[in-house]
CSV table of C-alpha atoms and ligand atoms in Angstrom, one decimal:
chain,number,residue,atom,x,y,z
A,1,MET,CA,24.5,1.3,0.1
A,2,SER,CA,23.2,4.2,2.2
A,3,SER,CA,20.4,5.8,4.3
A,4,GLU,CA,19.0,6.8,0.9
A,5,PHE,CA,18.1,3.3,0.0
A,6,HIS,CA,14.5,3.8,0.4
A,7,ILE,CA,12.2,6.5,2.1
A,8,PRO,CA,9.3,4.4,3.8
A,9,VAL,CA,5.8,5.4,2.8
A,10,LEU,CA,2.9,5.4,5.4
A,11,SER,CA,5.4,3.4,7.7
A,12,HIS,CA,4.0,4.5,11.0
A,13,GLU,CA,0.3,4.1,9.9
A,14,ALA,CA,1.1,0.6,8.4
A,15,VAL,CA,3.0,-0.7,11.5
A,16,ARG,CA,0.3,0.7,14.0
A,17,LEU,CA,-2.4,-1.3,12.1
A,18,LEU,CA,-0.2,-4.3,11.8
A,19,ILE,CA,0.5,-4.9,15.5
A,20,ASN,CA,-2.7,-5.9,17.4
A,21,PRO,CA,-2.0,-4.9,21.0
A,22,ASP,CA,-4.5,-7.4,22.2
A,23,LEU,CA,-2.2,-10.4,21.1
A,24,LYS,CA,0.9,-11.8,22.9
A,25,ASN,CA,3.8,-13.8,21.6
A,26,ARG,CA,3.1,-12.4,18.2
A,27,VAL,CA,4.7,-13.7,15.0
A,28,LEU,CA,4.7,-10.9,12.4
A,29,VAL,CA,5.7,-10.9,8.9
A,30,ASP,CA,7.1,-8.0,6.7
A,31,GLY,CA,6.8,-9.4,3.3
A,32,THR,CA,8.5,-6.6,1.6
A,33,LEU,CA,11.8,-5.8,3.6
A,34,GLY,CA,13.1,-3.2,1.2
A,35,GLY,CA,15.4,-0.7,3.1
A,36,GLY,CA,14.1,-2.1,6.4
A,37,GLY,CA,12.0,1.0,7.3
A,38,TYR,CA,8.9,-1.0,8.4
A,39,THR,CA,10.8,-3.7,9.9
A,40,LYS,CA,12.8,-1.4,12.0
A,41,LEU,CA,9.5,0.0,13.3
A,42,ILE,CA,8.0,-3.3,14.0
A,43,CYS,CA,11.1,-4.3,15.9
A,44,GLU,CA,10.7,-1.1,17.9
A,45,GLY,CA,7.0,-1.6,18.4
A,46,THR,CA,7.1,-5.2,19.6
A,47,ALA,CA,7.8,-6.8,23.0
A,48,GLU,CA,9.7,-9.7,24.4
A,49,GLY,CA,8.1,-13.0,23.1
A,50,ASP,CA,7.3,-11.6,19.7
A,51,PHE,CA,9.3,-12.6,16.6
A,52,ILE,CA,9.5,-11.1,13.1
A,53,TYR,CA,10.2,-12.6,9.7
A,54,ALA,CA,11.1,-10.2,7.0
A,55,LEU,CA,11.1,-11.3,3.4
A,56,ASP,CA,12.5,-9.8,0.2
A,57,LYS,CA,13.3,-11.3,-3.3
A,58,ASP,CA,16.0,-8.7,-3.9
A,59,LEU,CA,19.5,-9.6,-2.4
A,60,ASN,CA,20.5,-5.9,-2.4
A,61,ALA,CA,17.5,-5.1,0.1
A,62,ILE,CA,18.6,-8.3,2.3
A,63,ASP,CA,22.2,-6.9,2.5
A,64,GLU,CA,21.1,-3.3,3.3
A,65,ALA,CA,18.6,-4.4,5.9
A,66,ARG,CA,20.9,-6.8,7.6
A,67,ALA,CA,23.5,-4.0,8.1
A,68,LYS,CA,20.7,-1.8,9.5
A,69,LEU,CA,18.9,-4.1,11.8
A,70,GLY,CA,21.5,-5.8,13.8
A,71,PHE,CA,20.0,-4.3,17.1
A,72,CYS,CA,16.9,-6.5,16.4
A,73,ALA,CA,18.7,-9.7,15.6
A,74,LYS,CA,17.3,-11.7,18.6
A,75,LYS,CA,13.8,-11.6,17.4
A,76,LEU,CA,14.2,-11.1,13.7
A,77,GLU,CA,14.9,-13.5,10.8
A,78,ILE,CA,15.6,-12.0,7.3
A,79,ILE,CA,14.9,-14.3,4.5
A,80,ASN,CA,15.4,-14.0,0.7
A,81,ALA,CA,12.0,-15.2,-0.6
A,82,ASN,CA,9.0,-14.3,-2.6
A,83,PHE,CA,6.1,-13.1,-0.5
A,84,ALA,CA,3.9,-15.4,-2.8
A,85,ASP,CA,5.4,-18.3,-1.1
A,86,VAL,CA,4.9,-17.0,2.4
A,87,ALA,CA,3.1,-20.0,3.8
A,88,GLU,CA,5.5,-22.5,2.6
A,89,THR,CA,8.6,-20.4,3.6
A,90,LEU,CA,7.3,-20.2,7.2
A,91,ALA,CA,6.1,-23.9,7.3
A,92,GLY,CA,9.8,-24.8,6.5
A,93,ARG,CA,10.7,-23.0,9.8
A,94,GLY,CA,8.0,-24.8,11.8
A,95,VAL,CA,5.6,-21.8,11.7
A,96,ASN,CA,2.0,-22.4,10.6
A,97,GLU,CA,0.3,-19.5,12.2
A,98,ILE,CA,1.2,-15.8,12.3
A,99,SER,CA,-0.3,-12.6,14.0
A,100,GLY,CA,0.1,-10.2,11.0
A,101,ILE,CA,1.6,-9.5,7.8
A,102,VAL,CA,2.4,-6.2,6.0
A,103,LEU,CA,3.0,-5.9,2.3
A,104,ASP,CA,4.4,-2.5,1.0
A,105,LEU,CA,4.2,-3.2,-2.8
A,106,GLY,CA,6.4,-2.3,-5.6
A,107,LEU,CA,10.0,-1.5,-5.7
A,108,SER,CA,12.5,0.4,-3.4
A,109,SER,CA,14.1,3.7,-4.6
A,110,PHE,CA,17.4,1.7,-4.7
A,111,GLN,CA,16.1,-0.6,-7.2
A,112,ILE,CA,14.7,2.0,-9.4
A,113,GLU,CA,17.7,4.2,-9.3
A,114,HIS,CA,20.5,1.6,-9.4
A,115,GLU,CA,19.2,-1.7,-10.8
A,116,ASP,CA,19.0,-2.4,-14.5
A,117,GLY,CA,16.1,-1.6,-16.6
A,118,PHE,CA,13.7,0.1,-14.1
A,119,SER,CA,14.3,3.7,-15.1
A,120,TYR,CA,14.2,5.6,-18.4
A,121,LEU,CA,16.5,8.2,-17.1
A,122,ARG,CA,19.5,5.9,-17.3
A,123,ASP,CA,20.7,3.8,-20.2
A,124,THR,CA,20.8,0.3,-18.9
A,125,PRO,CA,19.9,-3.2,-20.1
A,126,LEU,CA,16.2,-3.9,-20.2
A,127,ASP,CA,16.2,-6.4,-17.4
A,128,MET,CA,13.8,-5.3,-14.6
A,129,ARG,CA,13.9,-8.5,-12.5
A,130,ALA,CA,13.9,-7.9,-8.8
A,131,TYR,CA,15.0,-11.6,-8.4
A,132,ARG,CA,17.8,-12.6,-10.6
A,133,GLU,CA,16.8,-16.2,-11.0
A,134,ASP,CA,13.4,-15.2,-12.5
A,135,PRO,CA,13.3,-16.3,-16.1
A,136,LEU,CA,11.7,-13.3,-17.9
A,137,THR,CA,13.4,-9.9,-18.6
A,138,ALA,CA,11.6,-6.7,-20.0
A,139,ALA,CA,13.7,-7.3,-23.1
A,140,ASP,CA,12.1,-10.7,-23.5
A,141,VAL,CA,8.6,-9.3,-23.3
A,142,LEU,CA,9.4,-6.6,-25.8
A,143,ASN,CA,11.2,-9.0,-28.2
A,144,GLU,CA,9.0,-12.1,-27.9
A,145,TYR,CA,5.6,-11.2,-26.8
A,146,SER,CA,2.7,-11.3,-29.5
A,147,ARG,CA,1.1,-8.1,-30.3
A,148,HIS,CA,-2.0,-9.3,-28.4
A,149,GLU,CA,0.2,-10.0,-25.3
A,150,LEU,CA,1.9,-6.6,-25.4
A,151,LEU,CA,-1.6,-5.1,-25.6
A,152,ARG,CA,-2.6,-6.8,-22.4
A,153,VAL,CA,0.5,-5.6,-20.6
A,154,PHE,CA,0.1,-2.1,-21.6
A,155,GLU,CA,-3.7,-1.7,-21.2
A,156,GLU,CA,-4.0,-3.6,-17.9
A,157,TYR,CA,-0.8,-2.7,-16.1
A,158,GLY,CA,0.0,0.6,-17.7
A,159,GLU,CA,-3.6,1.9,-18.2
A,160,ILE,CA,-2.2,3.4,-21.3
A,161,GLY,CA,-4.8,5.0,-24.0
A,162,ASN,CA,-4.1,4.1,-27.5
A,163,ALA,CA,-1.9,1.0,-26.5
A,164,GLU,CA,-2.5,-0.4,-30.0
A,165,ARG,CA,-0.2,2.3,-31.3
A,166,LEU,CA,2.5,1.4,-28.9
A,167,ALA,CA,2.2,-2.4,-29.5
A,168,ASP,CA,2.4,-2.0,-33.3
A,169,SER,CA,5.4,0.4,-33.1
A,170,ILE,CA,7.2,-2.1,-30.9
A,171,ALA,CA,6.4,-5.1,-33.2
A,172,ALA,CA,7.7,-3.0,-36.2
A,173,GLU,CA,10.8,-1.8,-34.5
A,174,ARG,CA,12.0,-5.2,-33.2
A,175,LYS,CA,12.0,-6.4,-36.8
A,176,LYS,CA,14.8,-3.8,-37.4
A,177,SER,CA,16.6,-4.3,-34.2
A,178,ARG,CA,15.9,-6.2,-31.0
A,179,PHE,CA,15.3,-4.3,-27.8
A,180,THR,CA,18.2,-4.3,-25.5
A,181,THR,CA,18.4,-1.0,-23.5
A,182,THR,CA,16.0,1.5,-21.6
A,183,ILE,CA,17.0,4.5,-23.9
A,184,GLN,CA,16.0,2.5,-27.0
A,185,LEU,CA,12.5,2.0,-25.6
A,186,ALA,CA,12.1,5.6,-24.3
A,187,GLU,CA,13.3,6.9,-27.7
A,188,LEU,CA,10.9,4.8,-29.7
A,189,VAL,CA,8.0,6.1,-27.3
A,190,GLU,CA,9.0,9.6,-27.7
A,191,SER,CA,9.1,9.2,-31.6
A,192,GLU,CA,5.6,7.5,-31.7
A,193,TYR,CA,3.7,9.7,-29.3
A,194,ARG,CA,3.5,13.5,-29.2
A,195,ILE,CA,4.4,13.8,-25.6
A,196,THR,CA,5.2,17.2,-24.1
A,197,ARG,CA,7.9,17.8,-21.6
A,198,LYS,CA,5.2,18.1,-19.0
A,199,ASN,CA,3.7,14.8,-19.5
A,200,ARG,CA,6.8,12.9,-20.6
A,201,MET,CA,7.5,11.5,-17.0
A,202,ASP,CA,4.1,10.3,-16.4
A,203,PHE,CA,3.9,8.6,-19.7
A,204,LEU,CA,7.2,7.0,-19.7
A,205,SER,CA,6.6,5.9,-16.0
A,206,LYS,CA,3.4,4.1,-16.9
A,207,ILE,CA,5.1,2.1,-19.6
A,208,PHE,CA,8.0,1.1,-17.5
A,209,GLN,CA,5.7,0.2,-14.7
A,210,ALA,CA,3.6,-2.0,-16.9
A,211,LEU,CA,6.6,-3.9,-18.1
A,212,ARG,CA,8.0,-4.3,-14.4
A,213,ILE,CA,4.6,-5.7,-13.2
A,214,GLU,CA,4.6,-8.3,-16.1
A,215,VAL,CA,8.3,-9.2,-15.6
A,216,ASN,CA,8.0,-9.7,-11.8
A,217,ASN,CA,4.6,-11.4,-11.9
A,218,GLU,CA,3.4,-8.7,-9.4
A,219,ILE,CA,-0.4,-9.3,-9.8
A,220,GLU,CA,-0.3,-12.9,-9.3
A,221,ASN,CA,2.1,-12.6,-6.5
A,222,LEU,CA,-0.1,-10.3,-4.7
A,223,LYS,CA,-3.2,-12.6,-5.1
A,224,MET,CA,-1.3,-15.6,-3.7
A,225,ALA,CA,0.1,-13.7,-0.8
A,226,LEU,CA,-3.4,-12.5,0.2
A,227,GLU,CA,-4.8,-16.0,0.1
A,228,GLN,CA,-2.1,-17.5,2.0
A,229,SER,CA,-2.1,-14.7,4.5
A,230,LEU,CA,-5.8,-15.2,5.4
A,231,ARG,CA,-5.1,-18.9,5.7
A,232,ILE,CA,-2.1,-18.7,8.2
A,233,CYS,CA,-3.2,-15.5,10.1
A,234,ALA,CA,-4.6,-16.4,13.5
A,235,SER,CA,-7.8,-14.9,14.9
A,236,GLY,CA,-7.0,-11.3,15.7
A,237,GLY,CA,-4.1,-11.2,13.1
A,238,ARG,CA,-3.9,-8.4,10.8
A,239,ILE,CA,-3.3,-8.1,7.0
A,240,VAL,CA,-1.9,-4.6,5.9
A,241,VAL,CA,-1.3,-3.8,2.3
A,242,VAL,CA,0.2,-0.5,0.8
A,243,SER,CA,-0.3,-0.3,-2.9
A,244,TYR,CA,0.8,2.2,-5.6
A,245,HIS,CA,-1.2,1.1,-8.6
A,246,SER,CA,-5.0,1.1,-9.0
A,247,LEU,CA,-5.2,-2.4,-10.1
A,248,GLU,CA,-3.4,-3.8,-7.0
A,249,ASP,CA,-5.5,-1.7,-4.7
A,250,ARG,CA,-8.7,-2.9,-6.5
A,251,ILE,CA,-7.4,-6.5,-5.8
A,252,VAL,CA,-6.8,-5.7,-2.1
A,253,LYS,CA,-10.2,-4.0,-1.9
A,254,ASN,CA,-12.1,-6.9,-3.5
A,255,PHE,CA,-10.2,-9.5,-1.6
A,256,PHE,CA,-11.0,-7.8,1.8
A,257,ARG,CA,-14.7,-7.3,0.8
A,258,SER,CA,-15.4,-10.8,-0.5
A,259,ASN,CA,-13.9,-12.2,2.8
A,260,SER,CA,-15.5,-9.9,5.1
A,261,ALA,CA,-18.5,-10.3,7.4
A,262,GLY,CA,-21.8,-11.0,5.6
A,263,LYS,CA,-20.3,-13.0,2.8
A,264,ASN,CA,-20.9,-16.6,2.3
A,265,ASP,CA,-18.2,-19.4,2.3
A,266,PRO,CA,-15.4,-17.8,4.3
A,267,LEU,CA,-12.1,-19.4,3.5
A,268,GLU,CA,-11.3,-22.0,6.2
A,269,GLY,CA,-14.1,-20.5,8.4
A,270,LYS,CA,-12.2,-17.1,8.7
A,271,LEU,CA,-13.8,-13.7,8.1
A,272,LEU,CA,-12.2,-10.2,7.7
A,273,LYS,CA,-13.2,-7.2,9.6
A,274,ILE,CA,-12.1,-4.2,7.5
A,275,LEU,CA,-10.1,-1.7,9.6
A,276,THR,CA,-9.8,1.0,7.0
A,277,LYS,CA,-13.3,1.9,5.7
A,278,LYS,CA,-11.5,4.2,3.1
A,279,PRO,CA,-7.9,3.6,2.2
A,280,VAL,CA,-5.4,5.6,4.2
A,281,SER,CA,-3.3,8.0,1.9
A,282,PRO,CA,-0.3,10.1,2.7
A,283,GLY,CA,-0.7,13.5,4.1
A,284,TRP,CA,0.4,16.7,2.3
A,285,ASN,CA,3.6,16.8,4.2
A,286,GLU,CA,4.6,13.3,3.2
A,287,ILE,CA,3.9,13.9,-0.4
A,288,LYS,CA,5.7,17.0,-0.4
A,289,SER,CA,9.0,15.4,1.1
A,290,ASN,CA,8.6,12.2,-0.9
A,291,ARG,CA,7.0,12.4,-4.2
A,292,ARG,CA,7.0,8.6,-4.6
A,293,SER,CA,4.4,8.5,-1.9
A,294,ARG,CA,1.8,10.3,-3.8
A,295,SER,CA,-0.1,7.3,-5.1
A,296,ALA,CA,0.1,5.2,-1.9
A,297,LYS,CA,-3.1,3.6,-0.7
A,298,LEU,CA,-3.0,1.6,2.6
A,299,ARG,CA,-5.7,-0.9,3.5
A,300,ALA,CA,-5.9,-3.2,6.5
A,301,ALA,CA,-8.2,-5.9,7.8
A,302,GLU,CA,-8.3,-8.1,10.9
A,303,ILE,CA,-9.1,-11.9,11.0
A,304,ILE,CA,-12.1,-13.0,12.9
A,305,GLN,CA,-12.2,-16.8,13.5
A,306,THR,CA,-15.8,-17.9,12.9
A,307,GLN,CA,-15.7,-21.7,12.9
A,308,ILE,CA,-13.3,-24.5,12.1
B,1,SAM,C1,8.5,-0.4,-1.5
B,1,SAM,S1,9.8,-1.5,-1.1
B,1,SAM,C2,9.4,-1.8,0.6
B,1,SAM,C3,10.1,-0.7,1.3
B,1,SAM,C4,10.0,-1.2,2.9
B,1,SAM,N1,8.7,-1.1,3.3
B,1,SAM,C5,10.9,-0.1,3.7
B,1,SAM,O1,10.3,0.4,4.6
B,1,SAM,O2,11.9,0.2,3.3
B,1,SAM,C6,9.2,-3.0,-1.8
B,1,SAM,C7,10.2,-4.1,-1.7
B,1,SAM,O3,9.4,-5.4,-1.8
B,1,SAM,C8,10.2,-6.3,-2.7
B,1,SAM,N2,9.3,-7.1,-3.4
B,1,SAM,C9,8.6,-6.9,-4.3
B,1,SAM,N3,7.9,-8.0,-4.7
B,1,SAM,C10,8.3,-9.0,-3.9
B,1,SAM,C11,7.8,-10.4,-3.7
B,1,SAM,N4,6.9,-10.9,-4.5
B,1,SAM,N5,8.4,-11.0,-2.7
B,1,SAM,C12,9.3,-10.4,-1.9
B,1,SAM,N6,9.8,-9.2,-2.0
B,1,SAM,C13,9.2,-8.4,-2.9
B,1,SAM,C14,11.2,-5.4,-3.4
B,1,SAM,O4,12.3,-6.1,-3.9
B,1,SAM,C15,11.3,-4.2,-2.7
B,1,SAM,O5,12.6,-4.4,-1.9
């Protein structure tokens, strides 16, 4: 694996918002280690007495980051875990309170380019699991889901217009032969829809993204991680999320708003102060040098302890 593993997006902005300079002996969590870009900056930006936990579901990310982050070993533990289980994972290490967590959602470039099923540009098995132990693959979704379930996936996660047509053609195709490879799906889509060369990439990306979100339970994981983060973050702790999909961004925005000052019934007496009135987006230079950053939106909030 190489330095091309993943180009971090909005990394300086995310890490600056994560580290509250007013706190000491901070416990910080990078819930999406990936290529270790954010974790490296967190290591560099923290002081003696601080400690960092970095989580990833994907073992390739863990191997890559271990090789890269040796300089920080004294104050870093890398853990192969789902961020949806962050509270339990840390409690197992005797940690019940943290000073901040960052989530940089989605996949690393390495996963898209080298792991099975994520890209329509290579012919690979329709797998798409970031975590090999997970039970569901993309082929299972295409071969086993009812038409109704397929519609939900493509409409909600892909925001695809005329998703009925796609669901119908998948249901018809699998009667002839079961889905096994990425190119089989890409060819079906191209034969069903009149897509031009110009919109081919966007359209196929949306379909593959929708399947990936379903296979990896990404929406549910995000909701669980947000709730647990609020519960275990101490006063002054920060929650920072970078998302690449409008549904994920909406979930983060609504979570921050519904737990922010002025709202009733805060979770465990904690309220959030929103630090980003508008989401932070990459500048033109970042988008130019890293096309994958173009849809990124960063939101951050700080915990205010009201009462216990
Ligand atoms: C966009 S990359 C993160 C890149 C990282 N910020 C960097 O600077 O290199 C997203 C990473 O999150 C991981 N991931 C996605 N969902 C996860 C989950 N529920 N729990 C833990 N890791 C997850 C993916 O395996 C991937 O490595």
